[in-house]
JSON list of C-alpha atoms and ligand atoms in Angstrom, two decimals:
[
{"chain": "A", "resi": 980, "resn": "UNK", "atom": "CA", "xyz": [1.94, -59.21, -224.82]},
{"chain": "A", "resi": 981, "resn": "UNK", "atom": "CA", "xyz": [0.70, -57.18, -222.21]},
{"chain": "A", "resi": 982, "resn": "UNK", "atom": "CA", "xyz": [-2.67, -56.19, -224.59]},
{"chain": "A", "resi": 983, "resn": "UNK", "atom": "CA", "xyz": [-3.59, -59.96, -224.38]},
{"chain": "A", "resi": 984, "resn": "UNK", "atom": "CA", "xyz": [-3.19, -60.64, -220.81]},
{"chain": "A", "resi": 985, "resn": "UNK", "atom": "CA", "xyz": [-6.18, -62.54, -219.93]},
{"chain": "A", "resi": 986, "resn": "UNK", "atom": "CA", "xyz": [-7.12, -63.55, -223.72]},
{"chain": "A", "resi": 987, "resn": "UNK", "atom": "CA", "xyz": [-7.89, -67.26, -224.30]},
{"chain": "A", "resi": 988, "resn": "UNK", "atom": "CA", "xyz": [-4.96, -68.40, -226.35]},
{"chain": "A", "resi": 989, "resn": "UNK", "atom": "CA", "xyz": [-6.51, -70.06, -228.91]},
{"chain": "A", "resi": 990, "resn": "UNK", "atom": "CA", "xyz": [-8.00, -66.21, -229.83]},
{"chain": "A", "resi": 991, "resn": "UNK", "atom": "CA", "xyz": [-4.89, -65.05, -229.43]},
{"chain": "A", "resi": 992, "resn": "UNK", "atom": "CA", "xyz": [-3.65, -67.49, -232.13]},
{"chain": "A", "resi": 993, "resn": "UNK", "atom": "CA", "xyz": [-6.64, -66.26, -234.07]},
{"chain": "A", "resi": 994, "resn": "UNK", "atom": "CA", "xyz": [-5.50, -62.85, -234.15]},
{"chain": "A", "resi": 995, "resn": "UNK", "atom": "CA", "xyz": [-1.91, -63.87, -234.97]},
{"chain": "A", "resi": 996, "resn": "UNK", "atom": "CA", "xyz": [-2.84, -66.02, -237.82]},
{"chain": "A", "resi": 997, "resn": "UNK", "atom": "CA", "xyz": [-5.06, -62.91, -239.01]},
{"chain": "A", "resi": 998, "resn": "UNK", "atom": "CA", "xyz": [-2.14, -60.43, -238.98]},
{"chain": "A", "resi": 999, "resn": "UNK", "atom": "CA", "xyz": [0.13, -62.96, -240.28]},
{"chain": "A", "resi": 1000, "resn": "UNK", "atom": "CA", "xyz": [-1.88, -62.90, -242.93]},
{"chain": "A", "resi": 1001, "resn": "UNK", "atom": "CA", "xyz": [-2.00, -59.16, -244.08]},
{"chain": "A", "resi": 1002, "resn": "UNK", "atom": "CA", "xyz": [2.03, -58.93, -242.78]},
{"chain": "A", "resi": 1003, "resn": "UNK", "atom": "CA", "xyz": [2.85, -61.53, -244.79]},
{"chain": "A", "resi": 1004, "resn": "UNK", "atom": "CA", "xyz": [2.54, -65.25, -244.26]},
{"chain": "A", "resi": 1005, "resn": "UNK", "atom": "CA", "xyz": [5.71, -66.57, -242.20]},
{"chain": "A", "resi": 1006, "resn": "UNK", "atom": "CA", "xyz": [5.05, -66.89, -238.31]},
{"chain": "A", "resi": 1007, "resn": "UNK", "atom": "CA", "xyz": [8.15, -67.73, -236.26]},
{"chain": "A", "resi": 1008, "resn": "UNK", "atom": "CA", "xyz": [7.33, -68.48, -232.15]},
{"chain": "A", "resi": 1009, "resn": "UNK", "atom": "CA", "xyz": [9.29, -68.63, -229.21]},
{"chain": "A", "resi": 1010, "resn": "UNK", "atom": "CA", "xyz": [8.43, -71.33, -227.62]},
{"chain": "A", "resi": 1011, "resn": "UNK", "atom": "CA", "xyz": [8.31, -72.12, -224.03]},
{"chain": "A", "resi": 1012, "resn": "UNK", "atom": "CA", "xyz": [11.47, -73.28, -222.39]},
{"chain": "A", "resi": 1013, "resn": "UNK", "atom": "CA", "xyz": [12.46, -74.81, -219.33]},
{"chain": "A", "resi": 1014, "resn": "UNK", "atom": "CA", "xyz": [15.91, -74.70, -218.20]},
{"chain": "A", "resi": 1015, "resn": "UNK", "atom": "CA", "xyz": [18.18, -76.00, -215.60]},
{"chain": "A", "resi": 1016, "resn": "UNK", "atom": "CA", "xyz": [21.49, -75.09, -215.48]},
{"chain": "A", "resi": 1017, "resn": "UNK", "atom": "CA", "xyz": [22.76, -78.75, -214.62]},
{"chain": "A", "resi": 1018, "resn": "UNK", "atom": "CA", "xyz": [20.50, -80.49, -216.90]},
{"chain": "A", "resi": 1019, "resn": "UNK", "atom": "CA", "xyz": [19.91, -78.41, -220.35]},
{"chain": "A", "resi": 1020, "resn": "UNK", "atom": "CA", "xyz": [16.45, -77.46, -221.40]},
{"chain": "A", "resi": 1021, "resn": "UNK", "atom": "CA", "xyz": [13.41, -79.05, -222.46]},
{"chain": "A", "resi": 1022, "resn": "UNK", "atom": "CA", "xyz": [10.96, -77.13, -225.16]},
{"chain": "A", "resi": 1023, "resn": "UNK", "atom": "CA", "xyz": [7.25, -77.69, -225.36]},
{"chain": "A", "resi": 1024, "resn": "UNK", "atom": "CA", "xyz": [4.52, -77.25, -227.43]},
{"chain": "A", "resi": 1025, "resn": "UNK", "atom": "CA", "xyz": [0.46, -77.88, -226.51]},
{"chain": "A", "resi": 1026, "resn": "UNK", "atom": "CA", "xyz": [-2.25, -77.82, -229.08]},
{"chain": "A", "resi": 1027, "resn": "UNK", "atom": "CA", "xyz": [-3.98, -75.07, -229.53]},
{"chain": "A", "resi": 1028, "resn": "UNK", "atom": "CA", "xyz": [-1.93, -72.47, -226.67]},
{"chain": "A", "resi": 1029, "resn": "UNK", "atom": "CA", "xyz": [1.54, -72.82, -228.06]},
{"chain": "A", "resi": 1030, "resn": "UNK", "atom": "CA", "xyz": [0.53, -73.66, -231.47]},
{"chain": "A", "resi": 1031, "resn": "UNK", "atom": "CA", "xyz": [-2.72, -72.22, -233.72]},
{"chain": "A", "resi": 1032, "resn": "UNK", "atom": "CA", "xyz": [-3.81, -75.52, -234.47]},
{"chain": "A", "resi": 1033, "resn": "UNK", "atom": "CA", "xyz": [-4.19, -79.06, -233.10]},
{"chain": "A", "resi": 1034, "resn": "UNK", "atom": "CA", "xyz": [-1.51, -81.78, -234.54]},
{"chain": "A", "resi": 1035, "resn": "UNK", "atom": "CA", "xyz": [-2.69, -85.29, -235.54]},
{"chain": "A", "resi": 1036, "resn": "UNK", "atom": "CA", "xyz": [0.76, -86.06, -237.17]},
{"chain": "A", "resi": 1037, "resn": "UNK", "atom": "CA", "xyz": [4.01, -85.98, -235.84]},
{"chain": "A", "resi": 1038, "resn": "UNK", "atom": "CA", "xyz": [6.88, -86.49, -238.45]},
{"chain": "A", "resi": 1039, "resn": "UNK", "atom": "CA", "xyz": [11.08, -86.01, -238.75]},
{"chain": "A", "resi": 1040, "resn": "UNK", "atom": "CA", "xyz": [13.58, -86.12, -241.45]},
{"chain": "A", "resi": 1041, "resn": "UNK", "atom": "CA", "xyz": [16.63, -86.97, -240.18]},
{"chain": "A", "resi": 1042, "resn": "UNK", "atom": "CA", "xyz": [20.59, -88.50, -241.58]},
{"chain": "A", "resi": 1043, "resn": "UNK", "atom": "CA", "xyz": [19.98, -85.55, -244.66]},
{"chain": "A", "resi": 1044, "resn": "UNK", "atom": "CA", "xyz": [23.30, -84.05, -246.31]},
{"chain": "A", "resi": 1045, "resn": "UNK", "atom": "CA", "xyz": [24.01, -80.47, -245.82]},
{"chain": "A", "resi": 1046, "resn": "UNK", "atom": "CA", "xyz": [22.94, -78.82, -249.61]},
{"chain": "A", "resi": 1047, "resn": "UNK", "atom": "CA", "xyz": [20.45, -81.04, -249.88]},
{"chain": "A", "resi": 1048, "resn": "UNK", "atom": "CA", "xyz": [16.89, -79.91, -250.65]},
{"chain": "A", "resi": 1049, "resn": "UNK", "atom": "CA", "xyz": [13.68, -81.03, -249.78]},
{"chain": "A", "resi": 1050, "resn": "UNK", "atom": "CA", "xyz": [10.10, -80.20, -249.62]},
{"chain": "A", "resi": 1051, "resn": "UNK", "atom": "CA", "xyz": [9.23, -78.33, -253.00]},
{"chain": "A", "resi": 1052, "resn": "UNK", "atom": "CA", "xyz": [5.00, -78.96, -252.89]},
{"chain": "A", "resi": 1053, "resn": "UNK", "atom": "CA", "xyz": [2.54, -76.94, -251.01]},
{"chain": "A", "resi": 1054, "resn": "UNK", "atom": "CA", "xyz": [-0.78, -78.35, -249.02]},
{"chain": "A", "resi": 1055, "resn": "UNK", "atom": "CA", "xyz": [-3.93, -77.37, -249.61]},
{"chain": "A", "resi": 1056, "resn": "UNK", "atom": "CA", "xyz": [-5.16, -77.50, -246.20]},
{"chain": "A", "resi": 1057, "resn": "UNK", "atom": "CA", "xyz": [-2.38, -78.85, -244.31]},
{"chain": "A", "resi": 1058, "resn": "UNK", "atom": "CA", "xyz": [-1.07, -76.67, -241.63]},
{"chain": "A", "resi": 1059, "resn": "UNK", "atom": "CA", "xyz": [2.29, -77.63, -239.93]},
{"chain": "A", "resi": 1060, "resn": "UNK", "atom": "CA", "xyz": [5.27, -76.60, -237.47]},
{"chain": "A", "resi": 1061, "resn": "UNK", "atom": "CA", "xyz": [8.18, -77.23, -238.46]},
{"chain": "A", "resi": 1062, "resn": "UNK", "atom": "CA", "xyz": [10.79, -77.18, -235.75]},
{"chain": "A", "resi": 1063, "resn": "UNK", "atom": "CA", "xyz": [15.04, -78.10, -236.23]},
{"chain": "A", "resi": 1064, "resn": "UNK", "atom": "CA", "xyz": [15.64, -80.04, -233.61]},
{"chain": "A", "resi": 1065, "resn": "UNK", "atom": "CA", "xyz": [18.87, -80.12, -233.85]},
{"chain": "A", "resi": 1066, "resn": "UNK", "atom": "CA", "xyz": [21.28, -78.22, -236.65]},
{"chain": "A", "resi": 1067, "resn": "UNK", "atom": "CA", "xyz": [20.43, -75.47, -239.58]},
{"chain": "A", "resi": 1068, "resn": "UNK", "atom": "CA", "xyz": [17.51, -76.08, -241.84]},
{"chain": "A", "resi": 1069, "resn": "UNK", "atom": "CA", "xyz": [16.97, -73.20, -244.52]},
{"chain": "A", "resi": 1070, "resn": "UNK", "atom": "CA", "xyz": [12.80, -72.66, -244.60]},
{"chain": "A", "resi": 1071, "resn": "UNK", "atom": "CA", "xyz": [11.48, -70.91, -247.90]},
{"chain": "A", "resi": 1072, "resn": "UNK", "atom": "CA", "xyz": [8.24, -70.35, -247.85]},
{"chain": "A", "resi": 1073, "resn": "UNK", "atom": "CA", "xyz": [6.67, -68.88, -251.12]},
{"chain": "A", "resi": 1074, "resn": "UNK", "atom": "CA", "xyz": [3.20, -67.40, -251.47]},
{"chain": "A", "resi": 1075, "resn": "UNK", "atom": "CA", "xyz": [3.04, -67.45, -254.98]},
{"chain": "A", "resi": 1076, "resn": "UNK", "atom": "CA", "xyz": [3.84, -63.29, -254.71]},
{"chain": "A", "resi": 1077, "resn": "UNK", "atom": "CA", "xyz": [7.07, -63.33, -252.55]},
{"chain": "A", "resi": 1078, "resn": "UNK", "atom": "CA", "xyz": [9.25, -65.49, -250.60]},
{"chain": "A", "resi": 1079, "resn": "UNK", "atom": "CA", "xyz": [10.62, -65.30, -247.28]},
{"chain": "A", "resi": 1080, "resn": "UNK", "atom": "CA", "xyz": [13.94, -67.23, -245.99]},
{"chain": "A", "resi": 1081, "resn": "UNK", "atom": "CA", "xyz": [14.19, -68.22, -242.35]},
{"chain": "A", "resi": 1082, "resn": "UNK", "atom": "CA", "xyz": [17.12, -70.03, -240.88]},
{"chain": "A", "resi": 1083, "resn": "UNK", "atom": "CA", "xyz": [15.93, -72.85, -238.14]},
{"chain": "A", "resi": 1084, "resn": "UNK", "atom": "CA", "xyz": [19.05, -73.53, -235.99]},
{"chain": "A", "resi": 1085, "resn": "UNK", "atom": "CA", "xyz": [17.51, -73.02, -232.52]},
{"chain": "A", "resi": 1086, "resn": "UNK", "atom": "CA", "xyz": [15.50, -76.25, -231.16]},
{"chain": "A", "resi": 1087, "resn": "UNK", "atom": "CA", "xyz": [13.54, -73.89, -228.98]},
{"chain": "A", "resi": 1088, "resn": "UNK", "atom": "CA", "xyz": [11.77, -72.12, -231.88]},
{"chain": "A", "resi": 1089, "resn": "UNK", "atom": "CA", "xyz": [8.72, -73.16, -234.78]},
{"chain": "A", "resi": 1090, "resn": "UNK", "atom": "CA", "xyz": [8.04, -71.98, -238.07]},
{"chain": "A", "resi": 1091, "resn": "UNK", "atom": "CA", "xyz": [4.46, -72.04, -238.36]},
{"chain": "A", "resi": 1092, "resn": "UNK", "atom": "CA", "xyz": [3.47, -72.92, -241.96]},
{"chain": "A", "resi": 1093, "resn": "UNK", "atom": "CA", "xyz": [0.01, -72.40, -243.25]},
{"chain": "A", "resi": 1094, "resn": "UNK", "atom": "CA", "xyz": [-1.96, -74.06, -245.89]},
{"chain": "A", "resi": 1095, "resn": "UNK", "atom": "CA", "xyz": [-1.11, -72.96, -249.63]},
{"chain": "A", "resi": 1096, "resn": "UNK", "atom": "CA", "xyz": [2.53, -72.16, -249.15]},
{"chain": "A", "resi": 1097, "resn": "UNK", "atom": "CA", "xyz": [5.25, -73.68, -251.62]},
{"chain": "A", "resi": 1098, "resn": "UNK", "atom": "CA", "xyz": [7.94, -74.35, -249.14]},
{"chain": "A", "resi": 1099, "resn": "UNK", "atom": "CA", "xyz": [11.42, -75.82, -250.06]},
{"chain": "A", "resi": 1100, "resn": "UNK", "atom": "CA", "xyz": [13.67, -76.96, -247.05]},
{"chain": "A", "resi": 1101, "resn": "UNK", "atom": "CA", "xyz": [17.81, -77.20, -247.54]},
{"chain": "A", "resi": 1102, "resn": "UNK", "atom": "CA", "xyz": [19.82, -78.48, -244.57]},
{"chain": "A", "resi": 1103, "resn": "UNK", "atom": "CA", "xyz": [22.65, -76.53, -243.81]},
{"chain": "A", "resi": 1104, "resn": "UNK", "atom": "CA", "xyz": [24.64, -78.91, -242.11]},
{"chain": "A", "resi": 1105, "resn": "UNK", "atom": "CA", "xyz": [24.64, -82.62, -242.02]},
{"chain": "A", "resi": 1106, "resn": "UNK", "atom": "CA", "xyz": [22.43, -84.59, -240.54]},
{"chain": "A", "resi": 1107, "resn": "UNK", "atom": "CA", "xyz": [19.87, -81.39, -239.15]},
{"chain": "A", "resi": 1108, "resn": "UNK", "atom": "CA", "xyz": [16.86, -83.06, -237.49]},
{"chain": "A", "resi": 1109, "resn": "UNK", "atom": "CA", "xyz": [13.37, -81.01, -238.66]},
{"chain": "A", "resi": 1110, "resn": "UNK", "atom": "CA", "xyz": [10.46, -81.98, -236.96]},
{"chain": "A", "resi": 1111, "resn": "UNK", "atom": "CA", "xyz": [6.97, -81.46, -238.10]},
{"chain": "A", "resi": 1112, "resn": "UNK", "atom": "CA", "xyz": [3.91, -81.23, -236.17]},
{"chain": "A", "resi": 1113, "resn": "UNK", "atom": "CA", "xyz": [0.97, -81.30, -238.72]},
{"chain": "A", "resi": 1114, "resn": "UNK", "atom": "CA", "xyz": [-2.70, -80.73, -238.57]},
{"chain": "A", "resi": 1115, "resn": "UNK", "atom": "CA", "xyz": [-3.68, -83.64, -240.35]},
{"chain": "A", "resi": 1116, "resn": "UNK", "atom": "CA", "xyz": [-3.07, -86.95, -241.01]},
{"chain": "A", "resi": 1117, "resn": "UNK", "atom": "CA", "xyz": [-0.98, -88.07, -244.07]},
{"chain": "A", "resi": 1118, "resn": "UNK", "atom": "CA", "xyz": [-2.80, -87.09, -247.47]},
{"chain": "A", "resi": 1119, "resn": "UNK", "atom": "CA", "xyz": [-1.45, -87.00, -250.50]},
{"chain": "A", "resi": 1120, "resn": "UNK", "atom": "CA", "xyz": [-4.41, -85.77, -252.20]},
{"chain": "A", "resi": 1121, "resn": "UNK", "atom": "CA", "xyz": [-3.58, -82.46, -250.40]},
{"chain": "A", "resi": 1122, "resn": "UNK", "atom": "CA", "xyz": [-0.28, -81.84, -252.22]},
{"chain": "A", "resi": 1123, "resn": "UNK", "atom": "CA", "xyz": [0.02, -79.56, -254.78]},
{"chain": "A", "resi": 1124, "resn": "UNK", "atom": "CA", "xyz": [3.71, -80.80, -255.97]},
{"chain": "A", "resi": 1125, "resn": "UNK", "atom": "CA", "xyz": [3.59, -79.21, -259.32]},
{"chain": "A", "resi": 1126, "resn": "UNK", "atom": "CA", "xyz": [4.44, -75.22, -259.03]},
{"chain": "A", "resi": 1127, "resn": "UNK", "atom": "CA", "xyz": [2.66, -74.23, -262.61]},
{"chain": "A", "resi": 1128, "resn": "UNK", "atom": "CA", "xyz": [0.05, -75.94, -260.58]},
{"chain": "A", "resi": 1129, "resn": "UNK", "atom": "CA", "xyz": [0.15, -74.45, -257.03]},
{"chain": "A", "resi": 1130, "resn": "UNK", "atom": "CA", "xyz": [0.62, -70.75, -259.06]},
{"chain": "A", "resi": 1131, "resn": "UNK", "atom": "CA", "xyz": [-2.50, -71.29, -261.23]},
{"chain": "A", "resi": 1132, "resn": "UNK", "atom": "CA", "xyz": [-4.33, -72.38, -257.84]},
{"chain": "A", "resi": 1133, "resn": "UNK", "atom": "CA", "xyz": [-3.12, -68.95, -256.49]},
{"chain": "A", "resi": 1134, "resn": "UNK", "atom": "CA", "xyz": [-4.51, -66.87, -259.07]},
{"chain": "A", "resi": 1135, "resn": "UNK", "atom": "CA", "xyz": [-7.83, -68.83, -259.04]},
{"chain": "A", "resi": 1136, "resn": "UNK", "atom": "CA", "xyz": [-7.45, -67.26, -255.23]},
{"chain": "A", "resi": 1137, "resn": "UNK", "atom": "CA", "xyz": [-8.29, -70.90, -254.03]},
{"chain": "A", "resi": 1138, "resn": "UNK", "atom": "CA", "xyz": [-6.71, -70.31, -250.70]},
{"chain": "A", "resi": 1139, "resn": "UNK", "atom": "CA", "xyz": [-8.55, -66.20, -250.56]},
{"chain": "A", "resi": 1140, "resn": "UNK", "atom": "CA", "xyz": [-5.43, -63.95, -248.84]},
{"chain": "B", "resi": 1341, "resn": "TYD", "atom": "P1", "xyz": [7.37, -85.43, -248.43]},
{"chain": "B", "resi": 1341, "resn": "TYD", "atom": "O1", "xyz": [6.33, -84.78, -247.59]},
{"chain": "B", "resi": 1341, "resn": "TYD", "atom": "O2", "xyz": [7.36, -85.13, -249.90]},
{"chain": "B", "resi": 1341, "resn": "TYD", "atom": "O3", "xyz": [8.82, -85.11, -247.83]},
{"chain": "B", "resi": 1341, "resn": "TYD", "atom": "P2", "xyz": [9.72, -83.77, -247.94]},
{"chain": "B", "resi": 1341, "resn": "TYD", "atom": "O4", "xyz": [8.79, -82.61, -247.99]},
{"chain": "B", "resi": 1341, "resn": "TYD", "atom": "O5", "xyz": [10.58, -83.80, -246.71]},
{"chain": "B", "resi": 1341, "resn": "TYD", "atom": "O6", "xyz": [10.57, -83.85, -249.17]},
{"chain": "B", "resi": 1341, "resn": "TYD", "atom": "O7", "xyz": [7.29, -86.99, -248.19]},
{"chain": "B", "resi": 1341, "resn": "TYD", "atom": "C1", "xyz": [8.26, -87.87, -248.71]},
{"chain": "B", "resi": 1341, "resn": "TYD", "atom": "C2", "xyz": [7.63, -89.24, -248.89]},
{"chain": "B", "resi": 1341, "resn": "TYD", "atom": "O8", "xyz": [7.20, -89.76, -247.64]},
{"chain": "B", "resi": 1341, "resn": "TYD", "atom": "C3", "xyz": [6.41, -89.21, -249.81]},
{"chain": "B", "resi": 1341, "resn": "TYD", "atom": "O9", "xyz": [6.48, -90.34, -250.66]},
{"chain": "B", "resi": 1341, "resn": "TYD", "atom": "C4", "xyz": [5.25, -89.36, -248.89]},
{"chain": "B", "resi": 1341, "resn": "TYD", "atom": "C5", "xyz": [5.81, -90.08, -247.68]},
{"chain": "B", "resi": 1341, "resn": "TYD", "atom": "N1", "xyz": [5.18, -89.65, -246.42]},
{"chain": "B", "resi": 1341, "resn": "TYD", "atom": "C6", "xyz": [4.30, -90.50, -245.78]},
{"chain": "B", "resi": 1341, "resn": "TYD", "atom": "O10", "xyz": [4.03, -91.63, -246.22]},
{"chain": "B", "resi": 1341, "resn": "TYD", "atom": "N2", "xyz": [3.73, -90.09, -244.59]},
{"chain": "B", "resi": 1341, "resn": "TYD", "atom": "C7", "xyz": [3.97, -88.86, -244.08]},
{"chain": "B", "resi": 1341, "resn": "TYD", "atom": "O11", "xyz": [3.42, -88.50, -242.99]},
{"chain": "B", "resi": 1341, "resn": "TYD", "atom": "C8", "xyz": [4.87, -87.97, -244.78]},
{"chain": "B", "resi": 1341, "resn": "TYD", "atom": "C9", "xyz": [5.20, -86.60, -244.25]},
{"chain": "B", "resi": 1341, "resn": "TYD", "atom": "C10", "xyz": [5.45, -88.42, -245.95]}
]
């Protein structure tokens, strides 16, 4: 990104989150890698310059069966990034106007997740390992888990797109 060279990158996140946004709402980063040939690779993410937010919560669902689903709630302010470390996680994220479908089977990538997105996760294969860095610590006064619910909140535009 040649037009941002320079650009702090928590504006830069800014900017992404913006046209996000008006594109749609799903966000899915390369993340940095380092690699040895010998010795595999190694991903990381840092608050705020790999990720548009800064996580207070770390969380993983692990020893899942592949068809199962999970997730099926939305957050009200909750932002998150989820992450497969290891196997294929189906992501569907759901505005409340359209859904998009992304496959997670690459450890070195995120699917950033904003806040008022219904989001159901199925594991393609057994035992997938999804990761979550969230925003926030564990509320559950921020989950909508009731879609009539999270769709009447949507209409109300409580979350503005
Ligand atoms: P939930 O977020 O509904 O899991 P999933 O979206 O994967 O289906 O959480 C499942 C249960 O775990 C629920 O009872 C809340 C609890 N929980 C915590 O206590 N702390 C946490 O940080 C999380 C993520 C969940």
């Amino acid at each position: 990104m040649c037009l941002f060279y320079g650009v702090p990158q928590s504006f830069k996140w800014r900017v992404l989150k913006v046209f996000s946004r008006r594109l749609g709402f799903k966000c899915e980063l390369k993340t940095k890698k380092a690699e040895s040939p010998d010795l595999g690779s190694l991903v990381f993410f840092e608050a705020d310059r790999d990720i548009p937010f800064a996580f207070k919560r770390v969380y993983y669902t692990y020893g899942v069966k592949e068809g199962v689903i999970r997730g099926r709630h939305a957050h009200k302010a909750l932002e998150q990034l989820l992450i497969c470390v290891y196997g294929a996680i189906e992501i569907t994220c759901d505005d409340g106007e359209k859904k998009e479908y992304s496959v997670l089977n690459d450890p070195s990538r995120g699917l950033y997740v904003g806040k008022g997105i219904w989001r159901t996760m199925k594991w393609l294969k057994d035992d997938s390992v999804l990761l979550v860095l969230a925003s926030e610590y564990y509320d559950e006064s921020d989950y909508i888990r009731d879609y009539d619910e999270f769709i009447r909140l949507v209409k109300e535009g409580y979350w503005k797109r």
